[in-house]
């Protein structure tokens, strides 16, 4: 066993992920020391509340208090592991840890997406590492893949199912016809959902993660405010069934793509061909597809949430930091994959400028000429139709559902088409739109 003295870490938060980190760091201590070249211990933990009986290995934590700032100010602690989540006080604690010259490992996607530029600048000035593998796709080492494994490539696009709760809900709706609220409750009980589950359902959690992936893929500063975000709450049982009939699955995707005019950053429900592997990623699992110019398509799959899978990524980061401290601390991987002085100011595209295909569902009066009025609007705007389904009216109903799949078109044109279709007297209510990606 290595003769070097153990590395002391300080843990902020003993919730779902914090508890998992204690269990993994203590349970796999010997294996981890063999990999890191040093023993890694938790010398000080700070948590306002925790369930001592639920955490395996808690007896091996040096000291447990309720003050996170005492952990970041503890002179013995070399690496601070932030697992509180949210913006505040996590941000203040992380910045203070950095100011104190400590390395930081965090699973906090909201913090990195919204404040990462400031945090990385501070870390750069202090010469410390901020590692955040667990912030995107839980246990899948996607940050390492984008930042290191694929470093030879010009990345063309990345698309992922990066919110386990949302994928769990869509899967249960499709397979078992279960109720949205009931499935969400189960995800909360299993420890997958965010503290505020609207972050999962409204797509904010996925947008945090996509923002980070976009920066790592294309070397642009983190721009969460420019990420187009749409959640899953508008998806109905009938959309899931129509998509199936057309040979597609509906997945909540985060997509980032390099185009000639800018970078796409968008999160929304998406129809993808059922034959794609990623279309068959179900339940709480996550998957990210990355297309590089040299490597071609690569797919990363695994648990995107949960105590031990997320701890797997957190502890891997701690081991990385331990190795850097032990070997060549000057030669580090840049925080956002590209050297800070080589970041690009390539702009993020407005959603209206994005090109994609569409699934449209509308309710029409069952009379001659309705379909041709709709298709004329699409045709006049240069929007090609890929497929149309017109269903029988339900018994006693005045309206029939019409489902149209279009070819790729600029979102601006589609917005105009939808406005014109909704203005037709023969169309009732709103046109329901879901974007379609072939991911080919
Ligand atoms: N709420 C998140 C999810 C947890 O469901 O994926 C992991 O970031």
GROMACS .gro file of C-alpha atoms and ligand atoms in nm:
model
  448
    1UNK     CA    1   0.000   0.000   0.000
    2UNK     CA    2   0.128   0.354  -0.076
    3UNK     CA    3   0.322   0.521   0.205
    4UNK     CA    4   0.183   0.870   0.133
    5UNK     CA    5  -0.049   1.016   0.392
    6UNK     CA    6  -0.424   0.997   0.325
    7UNK     CA    7  -0.604   1.276   0.142
    8UNK     CA    8  -0.866   1.440   0.362
    9UNK     CA    9  -1.194   1.538   0.207
   10UNK     CA   10  -1.477   1.750   0.344
   11UNK     CA   11  -1.833   1.659   0.254
   12UNK     CA   12  -2.116   1.913   0.219
   13UNK     CA   13  -2.454   1.740   0.235
   14UNK     CA   14  -2.553   1.391   0.349
   15UNK     CA   15  -2.868   1.343   0.140
   16UNK     CA   16  -2.924   1.087  -0.138
   17UNK     CA   17  -2.594   1.154  -0.315
   18UNK     CA   18  -2.392   1.247  -0.004
   19UNK     CA   19  -2.495   0.921   0.163
   20UNK     CA   20  -2.394   0.731  -0.151
   21UNK     CA   21  -2.053   0.898  -0.152
   22UNK     CA   22  -1.991   0.794   0.211
   23UNK     CA   23  -2.091   0.437   0.124
   24UNK     CA   24  -1.871   0.416  -0.186
   25UNK     CA   25  -1.566   0.594  -0.039
   26UNK     CA   26  -1.568   0.377   0.273
   27UNK     CA   27  -1.693   0.050   0.123
   28UNK     CA   28  -1.445   0.056  -0.167
   29UNK     CA   29  -1.165   0.226   0.029
   30UNK     CA   30  -0.901  -0.035  -0.049
   31UNK     CA   31  -0.979  -0.048  -0.422
   32UNK     CA   32  -0.991   0.332  -0.437
   33UNK     CA   33  -0.652   0.367  -0.263
   34UNK     CA   34  -0.503   0.122  -0.513
   35UNK     CA   35  -0.635   0.339  -0.797
   36UNK     CA   36  -0.558   0.680  -0.649
   37UNK     CA   37  -0.219   0.593  -0.506
   38UNK     CA   38  -0.335   0.736  -0.170
   39UNK     CA   39  -0.596   0.659   0.086
   40UNK     CA   40  -0.895   0.898   0.065
   41UNK     CA   41  -1.092   0.969   0.382
   42UNK     CA   42  -1.382   1.193   0.479
   43UNK     CA   43  -1.243   1.389   0.770
   44UNK     CA   44  -1.528   1.637   0.810
   45UNK     CA   45  -1.890   1.642   0.693
   46UNK     CA   46  -2.145   1.922   0.726
   47UNK     CA   47  -2.518   1.856   0.692
   48UNK     CA   48  -2.821   2.033   0.837
   49UNK     CA   49  -3.010   1.705   0.858
   50UNK     CA   50  -2.955   1.344   0.757
   51UNK     CA   51  -3.076   0.993   0.826
   52UNK     CA   52  -2.785   0.830   1.010
   53UNK     CA   53  -2.940   0.482   0.992
   54UNK     CA   54  -2.972   0.496   0.612
   55UNK     CA   55  -2.604   0.567   0.539
   56UNK     CA   56  -2.361   0.275   0.531
   57UNK     CA   57  -2.010   0.374   0.644
   58UNK     CA   58  -2.113   0.689   0.829
   59UNK     CA   59  -1.921   0.569   1.138
   60UNK     CA   60  -1.599   0.612   0.938
   61UNK     CA   61  -1.653   0.986   0.883
   62UNK     CA   62  -1.410   1.179   1.107
   63UNK     CA   63  -1.643   1.449   1.226
   64UNK     CA   64  -2.001   1.549   1.143
   65UNK     CA   65  -2.136   1.897   1.210
   66UNK     CA   66  -2.420   2.108   1.080
   67UNK     CA   67  -2.212   2.394   0.939
   68UNK     CA   68  -2.093   2.363   0.581
   69UNK     CA   69  -1.877   2.676   0.610
   70UNK     CA   70  -1.686   2.508   0.895
   71UNK     CA   71  -1.601   2.230   0.648
   72UNK     CA   72  -1.475   2.466   0.377
   73UNK     CA   73  -1.272   2.657   0.638
   74UNK     CA   74  -1.127   2.341   0.794
   75UNK     CA   75  -0.748   2.366   0.732
   76UNK     CA   76  -0.714   1.987   0.723
   77UNK     CA   77  -0.958   1.944   0.430
   78UNK     CA   78  -0.790   1.937   0.087
   79UNK     CA   79  -1.088   1.849  -0.131
   80UNK     CA   80  -1.440   1.983  -0.068
   81UNK     CA   81  -1.720   1.764  -0.205
   82UNK     CA   82  -2.031   1.978  -0.255
   83UNK     CA   83  -2.353   1.774  -0.261
   84UNK     CA   84  -2.604   2.022  -0.126
   85UNK     CA   85  -2.742   2.116  -0.469
   86UNK     CA   86  -2.914   2.443  -0.568
   87UNK     CA   87  -2.760   2.787  -0.603
   88UNK     CA   88  -2.729   2.910  -0.246
   89UNK     CA   89  -2.552   2.846  -0.011
   90UNK     CA   90  -2.371   2.600  -0.243
   91UNK     CA   91  -2.224   2.884  -0.450
   92UNK     CA   92  -2.094   3.076  -0.148
   93UNK     CA   93  -1.943   2.757  -0.002
   94UNK     CA   94  -1.776   2.656  -0.327
   95UNK     CA   95  -1.630   3.005  -0.384
   96UNK     CA   96  -1.505   3.012  -0.025
   97UNK     CA   97  -1.348   2.667  -0.062
   98UNK     CA   98  -1.171   2.791  -0.377
   99UNK     CA   99  -1.058   3.110  -0.202
  100UNK     CA  100  -0.920   2.885   0.074
  101UNK     CA  101  -0.712   2.704  -0.191
  102UNK     CA  102  -0.913   2.382  -0.178
  103UNK     CA  103  -1.008   2.164  -0.472
  104UNK     CA  104  -1.379   2.113  -0.527
  105UNK     CA  105  -1.583   1.820  -0.653
  106UNK     CA  106  -1.951   1.893  -0.714
  107UNK     CA  107  -2.259   1.717  -0.853
  108UNK     CA  108  -2.441   2.049  -0.877
  109UNK     CA  109  -2.557   2.101  -1.237
  110UNK     CA  110  -2.762   2.411  -1.155
  111UNK     CA  111  -2.460   2.575  -0.997
  112UNK     CA  112  -2.223   2.489  -1.283
  113UNK     CA  113  -2.471   2.581  -1.560
  114UNK     CA  114  -2.563   2.915  -1.406
  115UNK     CA  115  -2.242   3.019  -1.227
  116UNK     CA  116  -1.972   2.794  -1.375
  117UNK     CA  117  -1.799   3.073  -1.569
  118UNK     CA  118  -1.740   3.267  -1.247
  119UNK     CA  119  -1.647   2.957  -1.048
  120UNK     CA  120  -1.395   2.835  -1.307
  121UNK     CA  121  -1.237   3.181  -1.330
  122UNK     CA  122  -1.189   3.182  -0.953
  123UNK     CA  123  -1.050   2.827  -0.962
  124UNK     CA  124  -0.811   2.920  -1.244
  125UNK     CA  125  -0.679   3.215  -1.043
  126UNK     CA  126  -0.632   3.001  -0.734
  127UNK     CA  127  -0.481   2.709  -0.926
  128UNK     CA  128  -0.737   2.462  -0.792
  129UNK     CA  129  -0.951   2.200  -0.963
  130UNK     CA  130  -1.331   2.209  -0.983
  131UNK     CA  131  -1.456   1.870  -1.102
  132UNK     CA  132  -1.821   1.807  -1.192
  133UNK     CA  133  -1.863   1.467  -1.360
  134UNK     CA  134  -2.178   1.386  -1.160
  135UNK     CA  135  -2.348   1.706  -1.278
  136UNK     CA  136  -2.445   1.551  -1.613
  137UNK     CA  137  -2.611   1.211  -1.659
  138UNK     CA  138  -2.537   1.084  -1.305
  139UNK     CA  139  -2.322   0.772  -1.325
  140UNK     CA  140  -2.233   0.799  -1.696
  141UNK     CA  141  -1.881   0.942  -1.743
  142UNK     CA  142  -1.998   1.178  -2.019
  143UNK     CA  143  -1.790   1.477  -1.905
  144UNK     CA  144  -1.476   1.264  -1.924
  145UNK     CA  145  -1.582   1.136  -2.265
  146UNK     CA  146  -1.644   1.486  -2.405
  147UNK     CA  147  -1.345   1.651  -2.239
  148UNK     CA  148  -1.086   1.379  -2.274
  149UNK     CA  149  -1.193   1.066  -2.462
  150UNK     CA  150  -1.319   1.258  -2.766
  151UNK     CA  151  -1.064   1.542  -2.748
  152UNK     CA  152  -0.929   1.458  -3.095
  153UNK     CA  153  -1.265   1.527  -3.261
  154UNK     CA  154  -1.449   1.821  -3.397
  155UNK     CA  155  -1.778   1.741  -3.226
  156UNK     CA  156  -2.075   1.782  -3.461
  157UNK     CA  157  -2.364   1.726  -3.225
  158UNK     CA  158  -2.469   1.561  -2.902
  159UNK     CA  159  -2.819   1.454  -2.803
  160UNK     CA  160  -2.920   1.292  -2.480
  161UNK     CA  161  -3.187   1.168  -2.248
  162UNK     CA  162  -3.045   1.348  -1.949
  163UNK     CA  163  -3.329   1.358  -1.699
  164UNK     CA  164  -3.409   1.022  -1.545
  165UNK     CA  165  -3.732   1.136  -1.383
  166UNK     CA  166  -3.875   1.264  -1.712
  167UNK     CA  167  -3.772   0.948  -1.896
  168UNK     CA  168  -3.926   0.735  -1.621
  169UNK     CA  169  -4.254   0.924  -1.654
  170UNK     CA  170  -4.265   0.897  -2.036
  171UNK     CA  171  -4.178   0.527  -2.023
  172UNK     CA  172  -4.446   0.444  -1.767
  173UNK     CA  173  -4.703   0.646  -1.964
  174UNK     CA  174  -4.618   0.456  -2.280
  175UNK     CA  175  -4.583   0.105  -2.138
  176UNK     CA  176  -4.843   0.103  -1.866
  177UNK     CA  177  -5.065   0.401  -1.941
  178UNK     CA  178  -4.992   0.523  -1.587
  179UNK     CA  179  -5.089   0.861  -1.457
  180UNK     CA  180  -4.830   1.142  -1.473
  181UNK     CA  181  -4.863   1.254  -1.110
  182UNK     CA  182  -4.846   0.900  -0.971
  183UNK     CA  183  -4.524   0.819  -1.161
  184UNK     CA  184  -4.367   1.147  -1.054
  185UNK     CA  185  -4.442   1.061  -0.692
  186UNK     CA  186  -4.270   0.727  -0.733
  187UNK     CA  187  -3.961   0.897  -0.883
  188UNK     CA  188  -3.952   1.126  -0.579
  189UNK     CA  189  -3.974   0.831  -0.342
  190UNK     CA  190  -3.689   0.657  -0.526
  191UNK     CA  191  -3.469   0.966  -0.481
  192UNK     CA  192  -3.447   1.047  -0.854
  193UNK     CA  193  -3.646   1.370  -0.868
  194UNK     CA  194  -3.507   1.713  -0.787
  195UNK     CA  195  -3.598   1.881  -0.457
  196UNK     CA  196  -3.836   2.088  -0.668
  197UNK     CA  197  -3.971   1.831  -0.918
  198UNK     CA  198  -4.088   2.102  -1.158
  199UNK     CA  199  -3.716   2.123  -1.248
  200UNK     CA  200  -3.750   1.770  -1.392
  201UNK     CA  201  -4.094   1.811  -1.550
  202UNK     CA  202  -4.035   2.157  -1.698
  203UNK     CA  203  -3.698   2.057  -1.845
  204UNK     CA  204  -3.486   2.291  -1.632
  205UNK     CA  205  -3.272   2.010  -1.493
  206UNK     CA  206  -3.207   1.880  -1.845
  207UNK     CA  207  -3.131   2.236  -1.962
  208UNK     CA  208  -2.870   2.273  -1.687
  209UNK     CA  209  -2.702   1.954  -1.806
  210UNK     CA  210  -2.729   2.039  -2.176
  211UNK     CA  211  -2.575   2.382  -2.117
  212UNK     CA  212  -2.272   2.208  -1.969
  213UNK     CA  213  -2.250   1.955  -2.253
  214UNK     CA  214  -2.269   2.233  -2.515
  215UNK     CA  215  -1.975   2.416  -2.361
  216UNK     CA  216  -1.766   2.100  -2.338
  217UNK     CA  217  -1.848   1.999  -2.695
  218UNK     CA  218  -1.790   2.336  -2.861
  219UNK     CA  219  -1.569   2.544  -2.630
  220UNK     CA  220  -1.825   2.817  -2.566
  221UNK     CA  221  -1.889   2.982  -2.227
  222UNK     CA  222  -2.178   2.840  -2.024
  223UNK     CA  223  -2.500   3.010  -2.139
  224UNK     CA  224  -2.791   2.860  -1.951
  225UNK     CA  225  -3.008   3.166  -2.024
  226UNK     CA  226  -2.983   3.094  -2.398
  227UNK     CA  227  -3.087   2.729  -2.375
  228UNK     CA  228  -3.435   2.675  -2.519
  229UNK     CA  229  -3.631   2.475  -2.262
  230UNK     CA  230  -3.958   2.288  -2.296
  231UNK     CA  231  -4.083   2.020  -2.055
  232UNK     CA  232  -4.289   1.704  -2.087
  233UNK     CA  233  -4.613   1.810  -1.926
  234UNK     CA  234  -4.785   1.880  -2.261
  235UNK     CA  235  -4.731   1.523  -2.384
  236UNK     CA  236  -5.056   1.331  -2.383
  237UNK     CA  237  -5.130   0.961  -2.399
  238UNK     CA  238  -5.258   1.006  -2.758
  239UNK     CA  239  -4.926   1.159  -2.874
  240UNK     CA  240  -4.740   0.858  -2.737
  241UNK     CA  241  -4.978   0.626  -2.929
  242UNK     CA  242  -4.968   0.824  -3.259
  243UNK     CA  243  -4.589   0.843  -3.245
  244UNK     CA  244  -4.582   0.465  -3.201
  245UNK     CA  245  -4.812   0.419  -3.502
  246UNK     CA  246  -4.576   0.631  -3.712
  247UNK     CA  247  -4.270   0.429  -3.605
  248UNK     CA  248  -4.138   0.680  -3.352
  249UNK     CA  249  -4.088   0.714  -2.975
  250UNK     CA  250  -4.125   1.036  -2.783
  251UNK     CA  251  -3.821   1.116  -2.570
  252UNK     CA  252  -3.732   1.428  -2.379
  253UNK     CA  253  -3.402   1.521  -2.541
  254UNK     CA  254  -3.131   1.776  -2.486
  255UNK     CA  255  -2.973   1.857  -2.822
  256UNK     CA  256  -2.665   2.067  -2.897
  257UNK     CA  257  -2.538   2.101  -3.252
  258UNK     CA  258  -2.280   2.302  -3.439
  259UNK     CA  259  -2.427   2.479  -3.743
  260UNK     CA  260  -2.274   2.738  -3.976
  261UNK     CA  261  -2.467   3.015  -3.808
  262UNK     CA  262  -2.431   2.921  -3.443
  263UNK     CA  263  -2.469   2.658  -3.175
  264UNK     CA  264  -2.805   2.498  -3.105
  265UNK     CA  265  -2.887   2.447  -2.737
  266UNK     CA  266  -3.236   2.306  -2.695
  267UNK     CA  267  -3.432   2.080  -2.462
  268UNK     CA  268  -3.776   1.957  -2.567
  269UNK     CA  269  -3.985   1.644  -2.622
  270UNK     CA  270  -3.873   1.488  -2.950
  271UNK     CA  271  -3.996   1.213  -3.180
  272UNK     CA  272  -3.710   0.982  -3.270
  273UNK     CA  273  -3.723   0.676  -3.495
  274UNK     CA  274  -3.808   0.369  -3.285
  275UNK     CA  275  -3.519   0.176  -3.445
  276UNK     CA  276  -3.252   0.401  -3.287
  277UNK     CA  277  -3.088   0.250  -2.979
  278UNK     CA  278  -3.149   0.569  -2.784
  279UNK     CA  279  -3.523   0.543  -2.853
  280UNK     CA  280  -3.520   0.226  -2.643
  281UNK     CA  281  -3.358   0.379  -2.337
  282UNK     CA  282  -3.633   0.341  -2.081
  283UNK     CA  283  -3.714   0.414  -1.719
  284UNK     CA  284  -3.475   0.620  -1.515
  285UNK     CA  285  -3.183   0.537  -1.743
  286UNK     CA  286  -2.998   0.812  -1.930
  287UNK     CA  287  -2.813   0.795  -2.262
  288UNK     CA  288  -2.610   1.044  -2.460
  289UNK     CA  289  -2.528   1.013  -2.828
  290UNK     CA  290  -2.223   1.212  -2.944
  291UNK     CA  291  -2.123   1.252  -3.306
  292UNK     CA  292  -1.756   1.338  -3.366
  293UNK     CA  293  -1.598   1.385  -3.708
  294UNK     CA  294  -1.328   1.124  -3.650
  295UNK     CA  295  -1.501   0.872  -3.427
  296UNK     CA  296  -1.852   0.888  -3.581
  297UNK     CA  297  -2.150   0.822  -3.352
  298UNK     CA  298  -2.082   0.708  -2.995
  299UNK     CA  299  -2.344   0.619  -2.735
  300UNK     CA  300  -2.312   0.635  -2.356
  301UNK     CA  301  -2.575   0.463  -2.144
  302UNK     CA  302  -2.630   0.418  -1.772
  303UNK     CA  303  -2.808   0.529  -1.458
  304UNK     CA  304  -2.860   0.904  -1.472
  305UNK     CA  305  -2.971   0.948  -1.113
  306UNK     CA  306  -2.976   0.772  -0.778
  307UNK     CA  307  -2.751   0.747  -0.478
  308UNK     CA  308  -2.476   0.501  -0.575
  309UNK     CA  309  -2.460   0.572  -0.952
  310UNK     CA  310  -2.417   0.943  -0.887
  311UNK     CA  311  -2.166   0.867  -0.611
  312UNK     CA  312  -1.972   0.663  -0.866
  313UNK     CA  313  -1.907   0.981  -1.066
  314UNK     CA  314  -1.840   1.197  -0.761
  315UNK     CA  315  -1.582   0.953  -0.624
  316UNK     CA  316  -1.418   0.918  -0.967
  317UNK     CA  317  -1.365   1.295  -0.961
  318UNK     CA  318  -1.218   1.276  -0.610
  319UNK     CA  319  -0.977   1.009  -0.734
  320UNK     CA  320  -0.883   1.229  -1.033
  321UNK     CA  321  -0.804   1.517  -0.800
  322UNK     CA  322  -0.606   1.287  -0.570
  323UNK     CA  323  -0.403   1.166  -0.867
  324UNK     CA  324  -0.337   1.522  -0.987
  325UNK     CA  325  -0.219   1.619  -0.639
  326UNK     CA  326   0.006   1.320  -0.622
  327UNK     CA  327   0.155   1.328  -0.970
  328UNK     CA  328   0.153   1.633  -1.196
  329UNK     CA  329  -0.071   1.904  -1.051
  330UNK     CA  330   0.041   2.158  -1.313
  331UNK     CA  331  -0.087   1.954  -1.603
  332UNK     CA  332  -0.463   1.953  -1.567
  333UNK     CA  333  -0.755   1.905  -1.801
  334UNK     CA  334  -0.921   2.248  -1.859
  335UNK     CA  335  -1.256   2.292  -1.682
  336UNK     CA  336  -1.458   2.336  -2.001
  337UNK     CA  337  -1.238   2.108  -2.215
  338UNK     CA  338  -1.084   2.397  -2.413
  339UNK     CA  339  -0.806   2.622  -2.277
  340UNK     CA  340  -0.963   2.932  -2.116
  341UNK     CA  341  -0.788   3.166  -2.363
  342UNK     CA  342  -0.911   2.958  -2.658
  343UNK     CA  343  -1.284   2.972  -2.591
  344UNK     CA  344  -1.504   3.057  -2.888
  345UNK     CA  345  -1.759   3.339  -2.905
  346UNK     CA  346  -1.963   3.146  -3.161
  347UNK     CA  347  -2.320   3.249  -3.082
  348UNK     CA  348  -2.600   3.030  -2.954
  349UNK     CA  349  -2.884   3.013  -3.210
  350UNK     CA  350  -3.228   3.152  -3.129
  351UNK     CA  351  -3.489   2.875  -3.141
  352UNK     CA  352  -3.661   3.042  -3.438
  353UNK     CA  353  -3.344   2.985  -3.643
  354UNK     CA  354  -3.319   2.612  -3.570
  355UNK     CA  355  -3.408   2.361  -3.845
  356UNK     CA  356  -3.593   2.046  -3.749
  357UNK     CA  357  -3.883   1.823  -3.854
  358UNK     CA  358  -4.219   1.832  -3.676
  359UNK     CA  359  -4.506   1.620  -3.556
  360UNK     CA  360  -4.827   1.825  -3.552
  361UNK     CA  361  -5.154   1.717  -3.394
  362UNK     CA  362  -5.474   1.917  -3.437
  363UNK     CA  363  -5.848   1.876  -3.401
  364UNK     CA  364  -6.041   1.949  -3.722
  365UNK     CA  365  -6.407   1.976  -3.817
  366UNK     CA  366  -6.498   1.664  -4.013
  367UNK     CA  367  -6.592   1.825  -4.349
  368UNK     CA  368  -6.448   1.842  -4.703
  369UNK     CA  369  -6.163   2.081  -4.772
  370UNK     CA  370  -6.018   2.099  -4.420
  371UNK     CA  371  -5.716   1.887  -4.489
  372UNK     CA  372  -5.641   2.071  -4.813
  373UNK     CA  373  -5.659   2.409  -4.633
  374UNK     CA  374  -5.403   2.284  -4.380
  375UNK     CA  375  -5.171   2.135  -4.641
  376UNK     CA  376  -5.198   2.454  -4.851
  377UNK     CA  377  -5.070   2.658  -4.556
  378UNK     CA  378  -4.779   2.421  -4.514
  379UNK     CA  379  -4.708   2.414  -4.888
  380UNK     CA  380  -4.712   2.794  -4.917
  381UNK     CA  381  -4.445   2.810  -4.649
  382UNK     CA  382  -4.233   2.551  -4.825
  383UNK     CA  383  -4.299   2.287  -4.563
  384UNK     CA  384  -4.299   1.934  -4.702
  385UNK     CA  385  -4.521   1.669  -4.553
  386UNK     CA  386  -4.371   1.331  -4.466
  387UNK     CA  387  -4.688   1.153  -4.344
  388UNK     CA  388  -5.049   1.225  -4.249
  389UNK     CA  389  -5.289   1.030  -4.031
  390UNK     CA  390  -5.654   1.125  -4.005
  391UNK     CA  391  -5.840   0.926  -3.742
  392UNK     CA  392  -6.212   0.845  -3.729
  393UNK     CA  393  -6.402   1.085  -3.504
  394UNK     CA  394  -6.465   0.940  -3.159
  395UNK     CA  395  -6.833   0.838  -3.112
  396UNK     CA  396  -7.038   1.156  -3.067
  397UNK     CA  397  -6.739   1.387  -3.132
  398UNK     CA  398  -6.755   1.681  -3.378
  399UNK     CA  399  -6.383   1.685  -3.444
  400UNK     CA  400  -6.131   1.444  -3.588
  401UNK     CA  401  -5.765   1.432  -3.493
  402UNK     CA  402  -5.520   1.500  -3.776
  403UNK     CA  403  -5.155   1.411  -3.728
  404UNK     CA  404  -4.894   1.539  -3.970
  405UNK     CA  405  -4.522   1.462  -3.986
  406UNK     CA  406  -4.323   1.722  -4.179
  407UNK     CA  407  -3.976   1.731  -4.321
  408UNK     CA  408  -3.710   1.965  -4.181
  409UNK     CA  409  -3.797   2.333  -4.185
  410UNK     CA  410  -3.683   2.644  -4.002
  411UNK     CA  411  -3.876   2.690  -3.676
  412UNK     CA  412  -3.965   3.048  -3.780
  413UNK     CA  413  -4.163   2.912  -4.080
  414UNK     CA  414  -4.332   2.650  -3.866
  415UNK     CA  415  -4.436   2.917  -3.613
  416UNK     CA  416  -4.603   3.108  -3.898
  417UNK     CA  417  -4.770   2.792  -4.031
  418UNK     CA  418  -4.907   2.702  -3.688
  419UNK     CA  419  -5.040   3.055  -3.644
  420UNK     CA  420  -5.223   3.034  -3.980
  421UNK     CA  421  -5.359   2.683  -3.913
  422UNK     CA  422  -5.487   2.785  -3.571
  423UNK     CA  423  -5.667   3.080  -3.735
  424UNK     CA  424  -5.873   2.845  -3.961
  425UNK     CA  425  -6.239   2.823  -3.854
  426UNK     CA  426  -6.227   2.450  -3.915
  427UNK     CA  427  -5.946   2.388  -3.665
  428UNK     CA  428  -6.034   2.375  -3.297
  429UNK     CA  429  -5.792   2.486  -3.027
  430UNK     CA  430  -5.415   2.484  -3.055
  431UNK     CA  431  -5.193   2.287  -3.284
  432UNK     CA  432  -4.983   2.059  -3.069
  433UNK     CA  433  -4.623   2.042  -3.191
  434UNK     CA  434  -4.342   1.799  -3.105
  435UNK     CA  435  -4.007   1.825  -3.281
  436UNK     CA  436  -3.868   1.523  -3.467
  437UNK     CA  437  -3.500   1.425  -3.492
  438UNK     CA  438  -3.370   1.134  -3.698
  439UNK     CA  439  -3.036   1.131  -3.507
  440UNK     CA  440  -2.882   0.963  -3.811
  441LIG     N1  441  -3.353   1.478  -1.108
  441LIG     C1  442  -3.245   1.429  -1.185
  441LIG     C2  443  -3.298   1.324  -1.282
  441LIG     C3  444  -3.140   1.372  -1.094
  441LIG     O1  445  -3.410   1.277  -1.264
  441LIG     O2  446  -3.227   1.289  -1.374
  441LIG     C4  447  -3.008   1.353  -1.159
  441LIG     O3  448  -2.951   1.473  -1.201
   0.00000   0.00000   0.00000
